[in-house]
JSON list of C-alpha atoms and ligand atoms in Angstrom, two decimals:
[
{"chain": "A", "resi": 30, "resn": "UNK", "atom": "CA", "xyz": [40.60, -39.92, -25.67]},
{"chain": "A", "resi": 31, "resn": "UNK", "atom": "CA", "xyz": [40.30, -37.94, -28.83]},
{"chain": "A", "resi": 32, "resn": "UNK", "atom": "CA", "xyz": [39.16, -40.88, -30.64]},
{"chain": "A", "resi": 33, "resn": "UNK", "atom": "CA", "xyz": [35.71, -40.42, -29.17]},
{"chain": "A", "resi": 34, "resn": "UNK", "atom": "CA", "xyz": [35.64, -37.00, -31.25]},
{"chain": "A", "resi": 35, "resn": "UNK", "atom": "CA", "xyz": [34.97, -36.20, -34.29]},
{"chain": "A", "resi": 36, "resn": "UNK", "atom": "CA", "xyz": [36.67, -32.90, -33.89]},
{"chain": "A", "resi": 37, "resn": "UNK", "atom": "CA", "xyz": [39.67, -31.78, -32.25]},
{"chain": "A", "resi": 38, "resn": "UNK", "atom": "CA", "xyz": [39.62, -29.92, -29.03]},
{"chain": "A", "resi": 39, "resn": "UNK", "atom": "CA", "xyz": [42.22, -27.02, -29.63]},
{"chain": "A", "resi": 40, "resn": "UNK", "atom": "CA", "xyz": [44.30, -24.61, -26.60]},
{"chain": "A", "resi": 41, "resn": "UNK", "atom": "CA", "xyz": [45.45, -20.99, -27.20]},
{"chain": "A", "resi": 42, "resn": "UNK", "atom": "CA", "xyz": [47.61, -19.77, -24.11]},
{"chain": "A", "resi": 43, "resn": "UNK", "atom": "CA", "xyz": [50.07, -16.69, -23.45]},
{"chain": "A", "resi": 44, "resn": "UNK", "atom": "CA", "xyz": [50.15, -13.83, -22.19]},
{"chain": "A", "resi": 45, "resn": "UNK", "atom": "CA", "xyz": [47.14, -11.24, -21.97]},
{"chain": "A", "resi": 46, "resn": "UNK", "atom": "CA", "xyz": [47.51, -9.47, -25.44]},
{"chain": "A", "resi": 47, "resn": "UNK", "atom": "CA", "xyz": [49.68, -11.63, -27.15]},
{"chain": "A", "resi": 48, "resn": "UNK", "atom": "CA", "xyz": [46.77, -11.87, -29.98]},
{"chain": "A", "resi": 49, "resn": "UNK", "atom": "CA", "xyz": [44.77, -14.97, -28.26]},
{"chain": "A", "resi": 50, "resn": "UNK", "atom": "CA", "xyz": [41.15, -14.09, -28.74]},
{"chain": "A", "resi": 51, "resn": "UNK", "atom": "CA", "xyz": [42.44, -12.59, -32.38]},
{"chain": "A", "resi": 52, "resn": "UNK", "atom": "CA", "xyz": [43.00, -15.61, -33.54]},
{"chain": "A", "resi": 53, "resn": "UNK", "atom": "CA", "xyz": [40.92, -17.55, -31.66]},
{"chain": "A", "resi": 54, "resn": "UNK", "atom": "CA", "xyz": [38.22, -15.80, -33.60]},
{"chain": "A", "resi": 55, "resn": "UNK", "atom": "CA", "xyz": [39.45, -16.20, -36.89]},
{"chain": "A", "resi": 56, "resn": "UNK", "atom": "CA", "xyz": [40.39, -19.95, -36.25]},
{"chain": "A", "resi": 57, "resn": "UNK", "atom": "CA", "xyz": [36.58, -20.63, -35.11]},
{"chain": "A", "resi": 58, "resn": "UNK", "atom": "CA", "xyz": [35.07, -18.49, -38.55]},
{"chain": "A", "resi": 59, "resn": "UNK", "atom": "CA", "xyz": [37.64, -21.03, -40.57]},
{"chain": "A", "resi": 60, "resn": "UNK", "atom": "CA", "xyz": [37.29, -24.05, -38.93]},
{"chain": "A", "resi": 61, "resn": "UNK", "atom": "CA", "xyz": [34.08, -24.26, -37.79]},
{"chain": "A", "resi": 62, "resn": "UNK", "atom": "CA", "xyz": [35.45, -25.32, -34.38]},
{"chain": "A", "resi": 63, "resn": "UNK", "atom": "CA", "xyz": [33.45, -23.83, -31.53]},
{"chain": "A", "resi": 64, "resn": "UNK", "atom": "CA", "xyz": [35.12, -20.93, -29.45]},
{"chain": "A", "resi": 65, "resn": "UNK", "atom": "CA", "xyz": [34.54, -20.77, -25.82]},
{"chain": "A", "resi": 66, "resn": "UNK", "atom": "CA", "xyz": [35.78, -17.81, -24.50]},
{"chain": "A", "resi": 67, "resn": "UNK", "atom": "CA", "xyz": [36.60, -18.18, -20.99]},
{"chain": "A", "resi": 68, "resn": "UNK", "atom": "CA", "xyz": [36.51, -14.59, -20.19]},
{"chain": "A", "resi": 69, "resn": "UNK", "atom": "CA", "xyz": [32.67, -14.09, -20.99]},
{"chain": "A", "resi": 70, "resn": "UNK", "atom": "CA", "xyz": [31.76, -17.70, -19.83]},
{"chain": "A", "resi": 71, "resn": "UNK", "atom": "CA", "xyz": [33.27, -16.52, -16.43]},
{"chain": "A", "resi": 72, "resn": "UNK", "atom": "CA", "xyz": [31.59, -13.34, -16.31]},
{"chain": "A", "resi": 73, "resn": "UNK", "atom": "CA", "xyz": [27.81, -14.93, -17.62]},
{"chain": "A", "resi": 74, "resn": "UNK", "atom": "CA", "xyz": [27.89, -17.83, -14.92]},
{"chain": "A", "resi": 75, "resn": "UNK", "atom": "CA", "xyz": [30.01, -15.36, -12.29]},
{"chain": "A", "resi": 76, "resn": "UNK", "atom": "CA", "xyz": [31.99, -18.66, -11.92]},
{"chain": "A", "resi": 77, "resn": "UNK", "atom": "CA", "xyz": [35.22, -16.18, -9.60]},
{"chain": "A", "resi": 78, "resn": "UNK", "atom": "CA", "xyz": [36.93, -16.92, -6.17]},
{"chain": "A", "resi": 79, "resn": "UNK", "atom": "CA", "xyz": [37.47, -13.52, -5.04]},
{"chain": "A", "resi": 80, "resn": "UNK", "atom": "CA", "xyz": [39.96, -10.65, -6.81]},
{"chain": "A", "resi": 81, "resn": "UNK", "atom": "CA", "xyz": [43.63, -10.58, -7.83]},
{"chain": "A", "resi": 82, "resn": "UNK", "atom": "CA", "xyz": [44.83, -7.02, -6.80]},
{"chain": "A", "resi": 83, "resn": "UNK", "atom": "CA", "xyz": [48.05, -6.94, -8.42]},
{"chain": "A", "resi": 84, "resn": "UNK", "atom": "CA", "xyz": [46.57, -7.87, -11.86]},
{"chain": "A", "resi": 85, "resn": "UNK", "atom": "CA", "xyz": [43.69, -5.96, -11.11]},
{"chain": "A", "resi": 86, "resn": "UNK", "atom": "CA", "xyz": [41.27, -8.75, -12.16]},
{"chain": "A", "resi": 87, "resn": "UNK", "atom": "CA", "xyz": [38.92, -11.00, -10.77]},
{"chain": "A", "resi": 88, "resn": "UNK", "atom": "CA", "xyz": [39.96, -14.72, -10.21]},
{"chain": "A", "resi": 89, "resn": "UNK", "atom": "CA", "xyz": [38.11, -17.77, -12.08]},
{"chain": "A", "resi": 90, "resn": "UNK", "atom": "CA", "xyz": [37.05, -20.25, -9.52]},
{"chain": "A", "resi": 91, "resn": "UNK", "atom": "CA", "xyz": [38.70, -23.49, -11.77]},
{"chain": "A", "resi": 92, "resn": "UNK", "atom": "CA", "xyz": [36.80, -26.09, -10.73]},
{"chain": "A", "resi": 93, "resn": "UNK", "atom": "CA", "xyz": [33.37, -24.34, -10.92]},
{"chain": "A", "resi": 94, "resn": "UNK", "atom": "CA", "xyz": [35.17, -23.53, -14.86]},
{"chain": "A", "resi": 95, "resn": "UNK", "atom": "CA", "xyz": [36.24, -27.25, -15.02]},
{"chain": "A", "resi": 96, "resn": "UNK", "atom": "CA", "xyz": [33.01, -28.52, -14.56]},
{"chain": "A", "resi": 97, "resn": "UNK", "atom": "CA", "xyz": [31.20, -26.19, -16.63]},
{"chain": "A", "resi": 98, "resn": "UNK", "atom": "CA", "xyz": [33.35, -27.10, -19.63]},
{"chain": "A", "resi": 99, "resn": "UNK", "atom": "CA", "xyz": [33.35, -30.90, -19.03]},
{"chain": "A", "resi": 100, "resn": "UNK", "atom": "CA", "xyz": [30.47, -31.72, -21.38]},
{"chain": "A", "resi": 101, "resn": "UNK", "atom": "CA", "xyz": [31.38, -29.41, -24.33]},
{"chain": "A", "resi": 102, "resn": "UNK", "atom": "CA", "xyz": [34.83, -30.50, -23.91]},
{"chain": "A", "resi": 103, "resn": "UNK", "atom": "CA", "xyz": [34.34, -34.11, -24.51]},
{"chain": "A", "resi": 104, "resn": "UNK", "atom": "CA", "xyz": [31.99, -33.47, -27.40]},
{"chain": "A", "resi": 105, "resn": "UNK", "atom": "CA", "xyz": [34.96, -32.10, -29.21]},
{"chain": "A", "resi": 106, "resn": "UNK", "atom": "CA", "xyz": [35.98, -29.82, -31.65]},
{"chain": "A", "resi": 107, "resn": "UNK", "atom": "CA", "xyz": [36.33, -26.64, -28.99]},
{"chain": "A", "resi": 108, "resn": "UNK", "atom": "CA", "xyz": [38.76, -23.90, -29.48]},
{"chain": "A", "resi": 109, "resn": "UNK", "atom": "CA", "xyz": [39.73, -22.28, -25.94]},
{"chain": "A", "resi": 110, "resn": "UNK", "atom": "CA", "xyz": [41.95, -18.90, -25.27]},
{"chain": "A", "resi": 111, "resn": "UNK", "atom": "CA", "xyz": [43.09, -18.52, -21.74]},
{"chain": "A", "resi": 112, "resn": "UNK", "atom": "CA", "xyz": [46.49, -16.88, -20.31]},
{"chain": "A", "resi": 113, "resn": "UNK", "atom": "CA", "xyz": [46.54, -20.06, -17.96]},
{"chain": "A", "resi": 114, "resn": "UNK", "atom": "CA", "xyz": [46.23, -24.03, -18.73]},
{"chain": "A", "resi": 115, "resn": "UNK", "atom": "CA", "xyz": [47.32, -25.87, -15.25]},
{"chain": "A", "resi": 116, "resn": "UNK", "atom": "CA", "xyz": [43.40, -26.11, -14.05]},
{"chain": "A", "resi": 117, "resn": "UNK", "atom": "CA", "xyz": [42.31, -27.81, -17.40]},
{"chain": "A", "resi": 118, "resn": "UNK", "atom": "CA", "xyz": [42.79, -31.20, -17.43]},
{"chain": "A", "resi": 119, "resn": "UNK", "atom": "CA", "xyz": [45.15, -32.61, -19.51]},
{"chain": "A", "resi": 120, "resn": "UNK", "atom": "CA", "xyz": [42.94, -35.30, -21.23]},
{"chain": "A", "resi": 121, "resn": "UNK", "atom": "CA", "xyz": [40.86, -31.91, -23.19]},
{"chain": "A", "resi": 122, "resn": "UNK", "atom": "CA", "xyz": [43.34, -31.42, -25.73]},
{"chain": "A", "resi": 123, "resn": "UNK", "atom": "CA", "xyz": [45.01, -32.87, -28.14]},
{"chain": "A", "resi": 124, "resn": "UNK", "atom": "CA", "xyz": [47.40, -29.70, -28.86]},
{"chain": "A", "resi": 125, "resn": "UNK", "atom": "CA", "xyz": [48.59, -26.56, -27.51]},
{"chain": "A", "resi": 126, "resn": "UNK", "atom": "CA", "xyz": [49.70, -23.45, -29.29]},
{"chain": "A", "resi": 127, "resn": "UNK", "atom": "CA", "xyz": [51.54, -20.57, -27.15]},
{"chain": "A", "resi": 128, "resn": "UNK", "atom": "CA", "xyz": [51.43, -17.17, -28.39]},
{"chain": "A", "resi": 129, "resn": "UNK", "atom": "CA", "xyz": [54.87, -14.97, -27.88]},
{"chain": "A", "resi": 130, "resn": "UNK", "atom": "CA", "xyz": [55.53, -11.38, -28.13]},
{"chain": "A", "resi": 131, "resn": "UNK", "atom": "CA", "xyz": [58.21, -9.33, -28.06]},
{"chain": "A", "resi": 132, "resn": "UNK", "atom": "CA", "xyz": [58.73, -7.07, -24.78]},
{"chain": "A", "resi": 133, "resn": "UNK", "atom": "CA", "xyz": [58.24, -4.07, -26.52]},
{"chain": "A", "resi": 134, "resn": "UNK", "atom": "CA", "xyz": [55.45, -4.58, -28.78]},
{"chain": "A", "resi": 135, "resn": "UNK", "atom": "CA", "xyz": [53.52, -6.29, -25.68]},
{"chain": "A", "resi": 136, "resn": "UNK", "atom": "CA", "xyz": [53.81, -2.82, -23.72]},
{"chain": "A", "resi": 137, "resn": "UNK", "atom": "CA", "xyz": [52.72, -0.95, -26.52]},
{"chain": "A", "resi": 138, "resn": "UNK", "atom": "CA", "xyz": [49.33, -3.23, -27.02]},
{"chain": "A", "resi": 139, "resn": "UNK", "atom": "CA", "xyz": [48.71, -3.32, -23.16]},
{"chain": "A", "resi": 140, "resn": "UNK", "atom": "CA", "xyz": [49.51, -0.01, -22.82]},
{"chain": "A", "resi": 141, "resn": "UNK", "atom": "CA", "xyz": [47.27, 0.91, -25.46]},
{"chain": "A", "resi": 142, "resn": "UNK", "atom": "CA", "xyz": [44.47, -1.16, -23.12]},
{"chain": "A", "resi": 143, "resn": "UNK", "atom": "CA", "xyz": [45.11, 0.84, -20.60]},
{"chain": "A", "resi": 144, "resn": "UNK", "atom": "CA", "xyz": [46.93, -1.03, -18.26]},
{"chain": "A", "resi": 145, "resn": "UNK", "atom": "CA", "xyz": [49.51, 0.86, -16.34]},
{"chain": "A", "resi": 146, "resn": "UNK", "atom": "CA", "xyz": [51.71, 0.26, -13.29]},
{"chain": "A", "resi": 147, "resn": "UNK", "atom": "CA", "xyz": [52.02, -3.44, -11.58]},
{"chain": "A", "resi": 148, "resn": "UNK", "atom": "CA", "xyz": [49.66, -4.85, -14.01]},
{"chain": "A", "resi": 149, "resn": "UNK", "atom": "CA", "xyz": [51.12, -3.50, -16.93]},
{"chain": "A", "resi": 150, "resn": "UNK", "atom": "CA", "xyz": [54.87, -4.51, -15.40]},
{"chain": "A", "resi": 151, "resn": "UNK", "atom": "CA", "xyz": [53.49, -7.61, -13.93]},
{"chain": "A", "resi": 152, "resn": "UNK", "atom": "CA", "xyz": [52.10, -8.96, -17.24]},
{"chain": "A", "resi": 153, "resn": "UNK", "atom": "CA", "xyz": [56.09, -7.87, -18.91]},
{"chain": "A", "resi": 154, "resn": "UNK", "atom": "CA", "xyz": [57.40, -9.40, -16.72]},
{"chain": "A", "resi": 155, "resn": "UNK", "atom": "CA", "xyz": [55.19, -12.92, -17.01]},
{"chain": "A", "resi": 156, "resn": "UNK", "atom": "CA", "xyz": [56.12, -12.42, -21.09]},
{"chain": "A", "resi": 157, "resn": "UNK", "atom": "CA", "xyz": [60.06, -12.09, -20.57]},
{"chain": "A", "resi": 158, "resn": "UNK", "atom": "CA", "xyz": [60.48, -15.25, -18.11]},
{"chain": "A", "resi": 159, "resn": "UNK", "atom": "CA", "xyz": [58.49, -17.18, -20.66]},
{"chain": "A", "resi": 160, "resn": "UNK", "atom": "CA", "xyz": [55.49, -18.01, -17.89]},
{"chain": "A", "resi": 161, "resn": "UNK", "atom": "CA", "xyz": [52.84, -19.60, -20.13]},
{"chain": "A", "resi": 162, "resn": "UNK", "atom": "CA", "xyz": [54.97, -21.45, -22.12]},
{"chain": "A", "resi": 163, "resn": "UNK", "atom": "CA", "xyz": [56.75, -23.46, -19.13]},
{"chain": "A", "resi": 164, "resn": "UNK", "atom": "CA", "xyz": [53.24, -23.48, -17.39]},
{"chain": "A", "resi": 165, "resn": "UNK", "atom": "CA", "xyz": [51.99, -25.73, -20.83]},
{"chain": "A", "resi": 166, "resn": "UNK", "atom": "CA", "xyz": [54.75, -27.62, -21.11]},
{"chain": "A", "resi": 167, "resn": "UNK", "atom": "CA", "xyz": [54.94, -28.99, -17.82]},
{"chain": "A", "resi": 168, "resn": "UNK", "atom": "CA", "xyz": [51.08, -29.40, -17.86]},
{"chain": "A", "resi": 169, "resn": "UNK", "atom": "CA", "xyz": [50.45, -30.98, -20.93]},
{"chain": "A", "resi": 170, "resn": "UNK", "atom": "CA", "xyz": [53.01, -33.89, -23.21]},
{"chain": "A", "resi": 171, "resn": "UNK", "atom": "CA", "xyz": [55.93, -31.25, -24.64]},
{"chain": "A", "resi": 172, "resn": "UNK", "atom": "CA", "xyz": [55.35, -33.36, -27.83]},
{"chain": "A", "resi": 173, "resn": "UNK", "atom": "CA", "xyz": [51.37, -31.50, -28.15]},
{"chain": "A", "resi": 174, "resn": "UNK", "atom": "CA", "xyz": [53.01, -28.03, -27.52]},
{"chain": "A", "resi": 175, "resn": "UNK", "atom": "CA", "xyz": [53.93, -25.47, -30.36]},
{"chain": "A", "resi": 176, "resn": "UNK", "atom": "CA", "xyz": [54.91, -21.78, -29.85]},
{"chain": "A", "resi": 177, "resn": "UNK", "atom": "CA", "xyz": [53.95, -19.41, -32.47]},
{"chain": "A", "resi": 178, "resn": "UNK", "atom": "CA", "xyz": [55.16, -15.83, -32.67]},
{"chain": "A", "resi": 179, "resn": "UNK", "atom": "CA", "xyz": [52.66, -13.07, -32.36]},
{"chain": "A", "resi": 180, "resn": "UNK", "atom": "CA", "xyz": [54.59, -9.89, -33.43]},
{"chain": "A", "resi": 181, "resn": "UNK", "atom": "CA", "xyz": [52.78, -8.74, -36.37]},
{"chain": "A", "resi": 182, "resn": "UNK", "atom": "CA", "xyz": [49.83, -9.23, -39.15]},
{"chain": "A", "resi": 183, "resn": "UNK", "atom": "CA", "xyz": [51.95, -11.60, -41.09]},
{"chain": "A", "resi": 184, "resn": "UNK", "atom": "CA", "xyz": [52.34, -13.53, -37.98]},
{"chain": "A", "resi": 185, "resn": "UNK", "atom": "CA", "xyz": [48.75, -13.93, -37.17]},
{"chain": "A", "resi": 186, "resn": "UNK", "atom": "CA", "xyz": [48.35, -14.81, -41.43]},
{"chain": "A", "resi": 187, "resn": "UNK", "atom": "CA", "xyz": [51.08, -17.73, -40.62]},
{"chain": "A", "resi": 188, "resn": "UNK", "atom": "CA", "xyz": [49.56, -18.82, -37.50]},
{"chain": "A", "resi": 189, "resn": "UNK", "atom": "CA", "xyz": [46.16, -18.95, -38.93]},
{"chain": "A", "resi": 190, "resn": "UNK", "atom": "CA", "xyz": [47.63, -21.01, -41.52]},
{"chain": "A", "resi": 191, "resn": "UNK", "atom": "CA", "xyz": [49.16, -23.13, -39.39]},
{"chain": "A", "resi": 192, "resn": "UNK", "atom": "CA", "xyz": [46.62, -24.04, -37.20]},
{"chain": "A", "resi": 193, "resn": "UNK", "atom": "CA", "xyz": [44.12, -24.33, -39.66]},
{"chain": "A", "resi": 194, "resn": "UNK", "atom": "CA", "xyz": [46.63, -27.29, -41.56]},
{"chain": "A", "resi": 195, "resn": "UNK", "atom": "CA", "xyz": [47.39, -28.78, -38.05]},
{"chain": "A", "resi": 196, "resn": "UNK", "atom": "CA", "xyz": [43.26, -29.35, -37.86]},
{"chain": "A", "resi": 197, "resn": "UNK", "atom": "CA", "xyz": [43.14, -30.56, -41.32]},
{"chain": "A", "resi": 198, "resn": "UNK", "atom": "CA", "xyz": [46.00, -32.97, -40.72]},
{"chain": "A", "resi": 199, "resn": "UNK", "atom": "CA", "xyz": [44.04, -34.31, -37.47]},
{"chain": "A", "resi": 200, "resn": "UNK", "atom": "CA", "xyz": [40.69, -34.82, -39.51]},
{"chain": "A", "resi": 201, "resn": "UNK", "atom": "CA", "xyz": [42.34, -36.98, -42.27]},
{"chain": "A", "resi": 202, "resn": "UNK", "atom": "CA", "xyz": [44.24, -38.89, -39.46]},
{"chain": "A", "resi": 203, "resn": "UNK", "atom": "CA", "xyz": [41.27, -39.29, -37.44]},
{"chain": "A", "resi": 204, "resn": "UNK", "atom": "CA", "xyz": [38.79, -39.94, -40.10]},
{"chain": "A", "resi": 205, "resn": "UNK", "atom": "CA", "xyz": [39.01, -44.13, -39.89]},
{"chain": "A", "resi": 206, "resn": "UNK", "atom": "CA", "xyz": [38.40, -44.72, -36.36]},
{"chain": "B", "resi": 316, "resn": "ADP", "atom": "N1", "xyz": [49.90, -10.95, -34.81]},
{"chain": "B", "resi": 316, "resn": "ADP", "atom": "C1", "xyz": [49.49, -9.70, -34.47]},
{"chain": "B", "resi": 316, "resn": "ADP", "atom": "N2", "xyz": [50.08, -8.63, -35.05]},
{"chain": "B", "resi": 316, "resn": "ADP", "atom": "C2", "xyz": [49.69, -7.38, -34.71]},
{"chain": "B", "resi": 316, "resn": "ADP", "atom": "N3", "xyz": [48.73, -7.09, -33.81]},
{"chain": "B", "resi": 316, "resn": "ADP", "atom": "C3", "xyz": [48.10, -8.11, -33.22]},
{"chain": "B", "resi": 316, "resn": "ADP", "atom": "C4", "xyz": [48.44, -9.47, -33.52]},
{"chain": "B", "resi": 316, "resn": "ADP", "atom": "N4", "xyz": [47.65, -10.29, -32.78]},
{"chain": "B", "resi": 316, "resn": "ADP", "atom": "C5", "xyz": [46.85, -9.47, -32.06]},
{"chain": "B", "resi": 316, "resn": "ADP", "atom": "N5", "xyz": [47.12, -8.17, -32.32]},
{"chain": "B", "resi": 316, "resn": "ADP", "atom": "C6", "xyz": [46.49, -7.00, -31.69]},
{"chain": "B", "resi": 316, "resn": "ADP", "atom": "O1", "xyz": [46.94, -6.98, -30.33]},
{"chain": "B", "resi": 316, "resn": "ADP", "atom": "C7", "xyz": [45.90, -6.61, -29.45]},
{"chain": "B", "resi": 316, "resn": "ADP", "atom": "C8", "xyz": [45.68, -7.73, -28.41]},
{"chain": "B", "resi": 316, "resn": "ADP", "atom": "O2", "xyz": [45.12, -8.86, -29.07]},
{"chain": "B", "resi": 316, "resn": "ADP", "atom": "P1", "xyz": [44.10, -9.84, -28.35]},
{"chain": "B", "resi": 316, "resn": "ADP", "atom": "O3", "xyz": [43.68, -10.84, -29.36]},
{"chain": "B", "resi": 316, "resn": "ADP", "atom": "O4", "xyz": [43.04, -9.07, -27.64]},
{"chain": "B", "resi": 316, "resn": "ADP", "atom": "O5", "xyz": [45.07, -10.52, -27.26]},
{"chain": "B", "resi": 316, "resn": "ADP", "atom": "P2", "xyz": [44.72, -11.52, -26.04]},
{"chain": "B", "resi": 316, "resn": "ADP", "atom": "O6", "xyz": [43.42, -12.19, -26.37]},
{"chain": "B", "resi": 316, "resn": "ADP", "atom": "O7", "xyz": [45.87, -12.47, -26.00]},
{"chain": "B", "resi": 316, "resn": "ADP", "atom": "O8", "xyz": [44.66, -10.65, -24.82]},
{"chain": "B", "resi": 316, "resn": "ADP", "atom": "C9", "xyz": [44.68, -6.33, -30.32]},
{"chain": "B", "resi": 316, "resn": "ADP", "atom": "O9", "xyz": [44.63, -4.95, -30.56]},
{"chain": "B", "resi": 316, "resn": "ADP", "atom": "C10", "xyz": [44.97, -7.08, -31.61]},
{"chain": "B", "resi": 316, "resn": "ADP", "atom": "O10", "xyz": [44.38, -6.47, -32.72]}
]
């Protein structure tokens, strides 16, 4: 499939506040890839099935999301943040990068959003039993999935770096077909 693109389509998934968007942002100002923010395009199109309580957020209808996306998807060279990847279908990307942050450090930046009680625990808890992580690699090949650590500055330096070399590395492999 990605040999139809020119450009590669790119996942960031974790855990809300693990630094997503953050890079997300400074991936699309490097690369040039296209960042689709799935928050906003949610909110602009009102694309939600009704209202998680316990998270206190509303919940993205996925296949009104799905079908949005299809076309810019299959153009190529999209970068995507979401803390969820089993709705998108597989044949989108061509790698996955999960963001992980320690327990602490997590509370402290979701505190410092506000969040408090079951959202704030629930969101803990969903870092410590590793929830986005297993939900990638049993949704997409193992073999397209990296986990990056998100604990501080010279984290988000490295994984900037890294992801910026990993869509280098796909150009020059994918520049003869
Ligand atoms: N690697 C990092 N080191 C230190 N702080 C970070 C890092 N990545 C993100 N942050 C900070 O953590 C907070 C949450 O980041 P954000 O990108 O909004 O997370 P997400 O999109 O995953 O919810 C922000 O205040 C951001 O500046």
């Amino acid at each position: 499939m990605s040999r139809t693109r020119s450009l590669p389509n790119v996942l960031v998934t974790g855990t809300p506040g693990t630094g997503k968007s953050t890079l997300c942002s400074e991936i699309s100002q490097i690369s040039g890839l296209e960042w689709l923010n799935i928050g906003e395009i949610a909110k602009a199109g009102q694309l939600y099935d009704g209202y998680d309580e316990v998270l206190e957020c509303p919940v993205i209808d996925e296949d009104q999301m799905v079908d949005e996306l299809e076309d810019k998807m299959t153009d190529g060279g999209k970068i995507i943040d979401y803390h969820g990847c089993d709705f998108f279908p597989q044949r989108w990307f061509d790698v996955v990068f999960v963001l992980r942050t320690n327990n602490t450090i997590l509370y402290d930046r979701l505190a410092t959003r506000g969040y408090r009680g079951h959202k704030l625990e629930s969101n803990i808890e969903c870092e410590i039993f590793q929830t986005l992580l297993d939900e990638a690699k049993e949704s997409y090949n193992s073999q397209i999935v990296y986990e990056l650590q998100s604990n501080t500055p010279d984290d988000l330096e490295d994984n900037i770096e890294k992801i910026s070399q990993w869509i280098n590395q796909w150009k020059i492999q994918n520049s003869h077909q």
